[in-house]
Structure formats: C-alpha cells, structure tokens
Amino acid sequence: MYNPKGNGKEKTVREVQFVETEPPVHLQGIVHRFLELNTHGPLPEDYRFHALPDACTYIVFDQLNRNIAGVSRLRAQSEEFNLGQMFHFINIRFLPGVWQGNPDQMIHGIVDAPYTGDLPLLEVNQKLSKQGFADSQTLLCELVEMLIAQKLVAPNPITEKIFQHLDDVMSVADMAELANLSPRQLQRTLKRTTGFAPHDFLKILRLQQSLNGSDTWSYADQSHFIHSFRKATGYTPGKYARKFDV
C-alpha cells in the first residue's frame, strides 16, 4: 500500500518536532496521516523544509497565525521552503486522488496567506489552538467527516487499485491495465483527481517506494535509480541518507 514520506528531516536540526498519527479505521481510505510540525523556541537560523513529492493533498493550519490556512499540493520534484526560525503547523495529509473539491481553491506548495475560501478552516484553526495535538484528532476527524458528507473528498477506486498492486506496476501501461482504463482515460482520470499526468504519478510512486526501502523498485538498474532519485530530490541516495531522516 502507498505509504508516502512527506518530508526529509535535516539530521543537524534536532529542535524541530515532527509528529504523525494515523487516522481512525473509518477514515483510512481518505486520510494518510495527521501531522504536526513545530518548534518550541526560535531556531538559530531559518529552517529549510525539504518537501518530497508524494501526490497527496494537504489541509494546512498555521497555529502561529490563525488567519492562515489552506489546501495545498506539491509538484513531482522535491522542493525546499523557508519556514523561518519559528513555526507551528498542523496538517491533514489526504491520500492521492481523494480530493474532489474545487482545484481553483488549491495552492501550490507552502500555505502563507489568509484563507478566503468557503471551508470552515479558520474556525477549525482557532479551535486547534486551544488544545494540544494529541487532543486535536477528534476535531480533525470531524472536519474530514464534514468534507466526506459534502462530497469534497471520497475514496478513489483507481488510485486504490494501483496502490494495492504497486509491486506489479512497472510502467504507465501497467497502471492503465490495473485500472481497466485505456491510456487516454487514465491520463484524464489521474490529471483530474491527482493533479499529475500518469508519467509524473509513476515517478512519485517510484521515489516513495525507494524511500520505504525498495531501492530499485521498477527501475531498470542501479544507475537508472540513482539518476532518477537525484533528478527528483537533488541528491544521490547516499548523500540524501547522510543529510536527512525520512
């Protein structure tokens, strides 16, 4: 099953806290993880957040500025964002393909502006500020359940089938066959539901599988794996492992 690693944690910066919790069983086809990213005091210098491509959609809540929240998605290559010296975010990471909401309300990358959409994200952000992350799960679940009821998120049978058979996926043609779609239908479906073309979606799956320990999964050889990994992350696998924890 698809188990994305959302970011690389710099080994030299120990003051940044990352916490991930699994959703309850009834939301596990929708939500991958609830997350908290936090500093407990100012860092000596700005923190560069290394975001790995994971094809997921995020709802982000800024706990230091509770007017800032939003829905976000990344690109097919790793990116670094400057989070400054103090930050506190609570996020919902949705599985790829489940977001059905208006794509025009989705931004790329980091959320850093006041939210102006129709969802009650600012109200939720205010409530989150009054409780610790461990106690916030009920509130986050209630938000997801509301999104399900409004059909803004829903299980995606196409991506679910692909994730269940990852070891059999070596090409875009394999994905189309698993999904029982023509390549053109797969192109339209993945672009609409994940934001990625099939080729980019496959690159993300390959990268994430390598981060989960399957170093050469679906790569032609080790050289191809190293080249693809460096193109996606900016690092060779060895240099990445020395610099980051995932």
XYZ file of C-alpha atoms in Angstrom:
246
model
C 0.000 0.000 0.000
C 1.142 3.551 -0.670
C 2.870 4.982 2.422
C 4.394 8.339 1.449
C 7.227 10.029 3.297
C 6.192 13.666 3.215
C 9.499 15.290 4.023
C 13.148 14.784 4.851
C 14.142 15.922 8.333
C 17.577 17.513 8.475
C 19.723 15.455 10.846
C 21.585 18.531 12.091
C 18.400 20.308 13.266
C 17.054 18.497 16.314
C 14.884 21.343 17.622
C 12.156 20.745 15.019
C 9.430 18.335 16.124
C 7.600 16.140 13.604
C 4.654 14.093 14.846
C 2.461 11.883 12.641
C -0.615 9.944 13.750
C -2.769 7.512 11.809
C -6.456 8.293 11.284
C -9.160 6.050 12.734
C -10.091 2.999 10.681
C -13.168 4.535 9.061
C -11.037 7.335 7.523
C -8.037 5.287 6.395
C -9.149 5.200 2.748
C -9.235 9.012 2.793
C -6.568 10.302 5.178
C -2.983 9.095 5.225
C -1.808 10.922 8.364
C -2.479 13.831 10.698
C 0.735 15.795 11.222
C 2.277 18.418 13.472
C 5.412 20.379 12.561
C 6.599 22.548 15.426
C 9.446 24.479 17.025
C 9.457 25.044 20.791
C 11.553 28.188 20.549
C 13.400 30.219 17.909
C 15.945 28.327 15.851
C 19.432 29.819 15.401
C 18.731 30.216 11.658
C 15.911 29.838 9.143
C 14.721 26.271 8.609
C 14.602 24.901 5.079
C 11.737 22.409 4.818
C 12.599 19.690 2.295
C 9.241 18.575 0.868
C 9.272 15.289 -1.011
C 6.811 14.734 -3.880
C 4.050 12.491 -2.591
C 0.956 13.178 -4.783
C -1.091 13.900 -1.648
C -3.348 16.862 -0.958
C -2.888 18.700 2.327
C -5.026 20.914 4.507
C -2.629 23.155 6.409
C -3.301 25.113 9.609
C -0.794 27.750 10.768
C -1.014 27.853 14.555
C 1.168 30.964 14.899
C -1.071 32.987 12.584
C -4.556 31.535 12.823
C -5.821 33.516 9.825
C -3.564 31.388 7.644
C -4.854 28.018 6.430
C -5.494 26.392 3.091
C -5.442 23.403 0.767
C -2.112 22.601 -0.860
C -0.413 20.206 -3.243
C 3.221 19.692 -4.277
C 4.926 19.102 -7.606
C 6.574 15.951 -8.961
C 10.031 17.018 -7.737
C 11.326 17.768 -4.251
C 11.158 21.367 -3.133
C 12.590 23.403 -0.275
C 10.568 26.034 1.561
C 11.900 28.572 4.045
C 9.772 28.261 7.204
C 11.762 30.827 9.191
C 13.025 30.404 12.750
C 9.697 29.673 14.472
C 6.674 27.804 13.110
C 3.830 25.566 14.188
C 1.689 23.768 11.612
C -0.999 21.123 11.924
C -1.781 19.315 8.672
C -4.106 16.720 7.260
C -2.415 14.626 4.559
C -5.048 13.120 2.252
C -4.271 10.122 0.097
C -3.715 10.861 -3.611
C -6.830 11.203 -5.699
C -9.390 11.582 -2.903
C -9.743 15.381 -3.063
C -12.834 16.302 -5.068
C -13.036 19.986 -4.175
C -12.577 22.967 -6.450
C -8.976 22.872 -7.765
C -9.060 26.662 -8.076
C -9.018 26.876 -4.266
C -5.865 24.765 -4.091
C -2.462 26.420 -3.956
C 0.966 25.081 -4.792
C 3.467 24.432 -2.034
C 3.600 26.351 1.190
C 0.473 27.984 2.673
C 1.378 31.545 3.715
C -1.684 33.734 3.098
C -5.012 34.278 4.890
C -7.661 31.770 3.874
C -10.541 33.216 1.837
C -12.350 30.066 0.687
C -15.681 28.547 1.711
C -14.447 25.838 4.066
C -14.516 26.456 7.859
C -10.729 26.244 8.080
C -10.221 29.411 10.122
C -12.827 28.317 12.658
C -11.099 24.940 12.961
C -7.712 26.660 13.263
C -8.953 28.714 16.203
C -10.249 25.590 17.950
C -6.991 23.724 17.318
C -5.054 26.471 19.097
C -6.863 25.704 22.344
C -5.729 22.076 22.592
C -2.612 20.006 22.141
C -2.007 17.931 19.049
C -2.835 14.705 20.875
C -6.288 16.111 21.686
C -6.884 17.563 18.219
C -7.646 14.260 16.469
C -11.378 14.429 17.168
C -11.624 17.919 15.670
C -9.623 16.936 12.584
C -11.748 13.814 12.107
C -14.922 15.887 12.337
C -13.601 18.173 9.592
C -12.817 15.208 7.340
C -16.253 13.698 8.006
C -17.849 17.013 7.023
C -15.818 17.023 3.780
C -16.973 13.466 3.060
C -20.611 14.409 3.689
C -20.244 17.342 1.285
C -18.549 15.044 -1.265
C -15.422 17.170 -1.256
C -13.334 14.086 -0.523
C -14.090 10.487 -1.465
C -12.188 7.203 -1.932
C -10.606 6.932 -5.374
C -11.020 3.374 -6.743
C -8.430 3.968 -9.478
C -5.566 5.033 -7.218
C -6.623 2.487 -4.576
C -6.248 -0.336 -7.100
C -2.844 0.966 -8.190
C -1.633 1.214 -4.589
C -2.814 -2.310 -3.792
C -0.690 -3.704 -6.630
C 2.380 -1.462 -6.503
C 4.784 -4.366 -6.929
C 3.170 -5.125 -10.296
C 3.430 -1.569 -11.640
C 6.465 -1.079 -13.866
C 5.010 1.338 -16.405
C 2.109 3.643 -17.206
C 0.677 0.793 -19.310
C 0.657 -1.382 -16.180
C -1.306 1.287 -14.310
C -3.840 1.548 -17.110
C -4.285 -2.223 -17.223
C -4.750 -2.431 -13.438
C -7.313 0.365 -13.565
C -9.064 -1.248 -16.554
C -8.714 2.021 -18.471
C -7.217 2.999 -21.789
C -4.031 5.106 -21.529
C -6.036 8.162 -22.589
C -8.709 7.522 -19.964
C -6.005 7.052 -17.322
C -4.413 10.334 -18.388
C -7.682 12.218 -17.921
C -8.588 10.477 -14.663
C -5.240 10.912 -12.911
C -4.846 14.501 -14.058
C -8.317 15.354 -12.768
C -8.111 13.529 -9.444
C -4.424 13.773 -8.505
C -3.192 16.772 -10.476
C -0.476 14.641 -12.082
C -0.059 13.079 -15.505
C 0.451 9.282 -15.345
C 4.195 9.527 -16.051
C 4.742 12.004 -13.192
C 2.479 9.970 -10.918
C 4.598 6.891 -11.619
C 7.811 8.823 -10.871
C 6.383 9.809 -7.489
C 5.403 6.222 -6.691
C 8.896 5.019 -7.609
C 10.559 7.631 -5.407
C 8.323 6.897 -2.457
C 8.885 3.153 -2.765
C 12.649 3.734 -2.737
C 12.317 5.798 0.464
C 10.426 2.905 2.020
C 13.346 0.563 1.405
C 12.670 -0.810 -2.093
C 15.741 0.886 -3.560
C 15.436 -0.259 -7.146
C 11.717 -0.964 -7.351
C 10.639 -0.769 -11.018
C 13.960 0.798 -12.123
C 15.916 -0.760 -14.960
C 19.147 -0.891 -12.924
C 21.012 0.814 -10.090
C 22.365 3.553 -12.358
C 18.851 4.413 -13.544
C 17.670 4.510 -9.924
C 20.464 6.877 -8.838
C 19.854 9.188 -11.810
C 16.089 9.283 -11.207
C 16.492 9.782 -7.452
C 18.890 12.679 -7.950
C 16.614 14.284 -10.543
C 13.641 14.102 -8.152
C 15.406 15.167 -4.944
C 18.581 16.991 -5.958
C 20.680 14.398 -4.098
C 22.142 10.984 -4.761
C 20.597 8.323 -2.492
C 23.783 8.181 -0.401
C 24.020 11.952 0.124
C 20.316 12.125 0.896
C 20.614 9.422 3.560
C 23.543 11.277 5.172
C 21.683 14.600 5.261
C 18.068 13.638 6.007
C 15.978 11.260 8.053
C 12.704 10.108 6.477
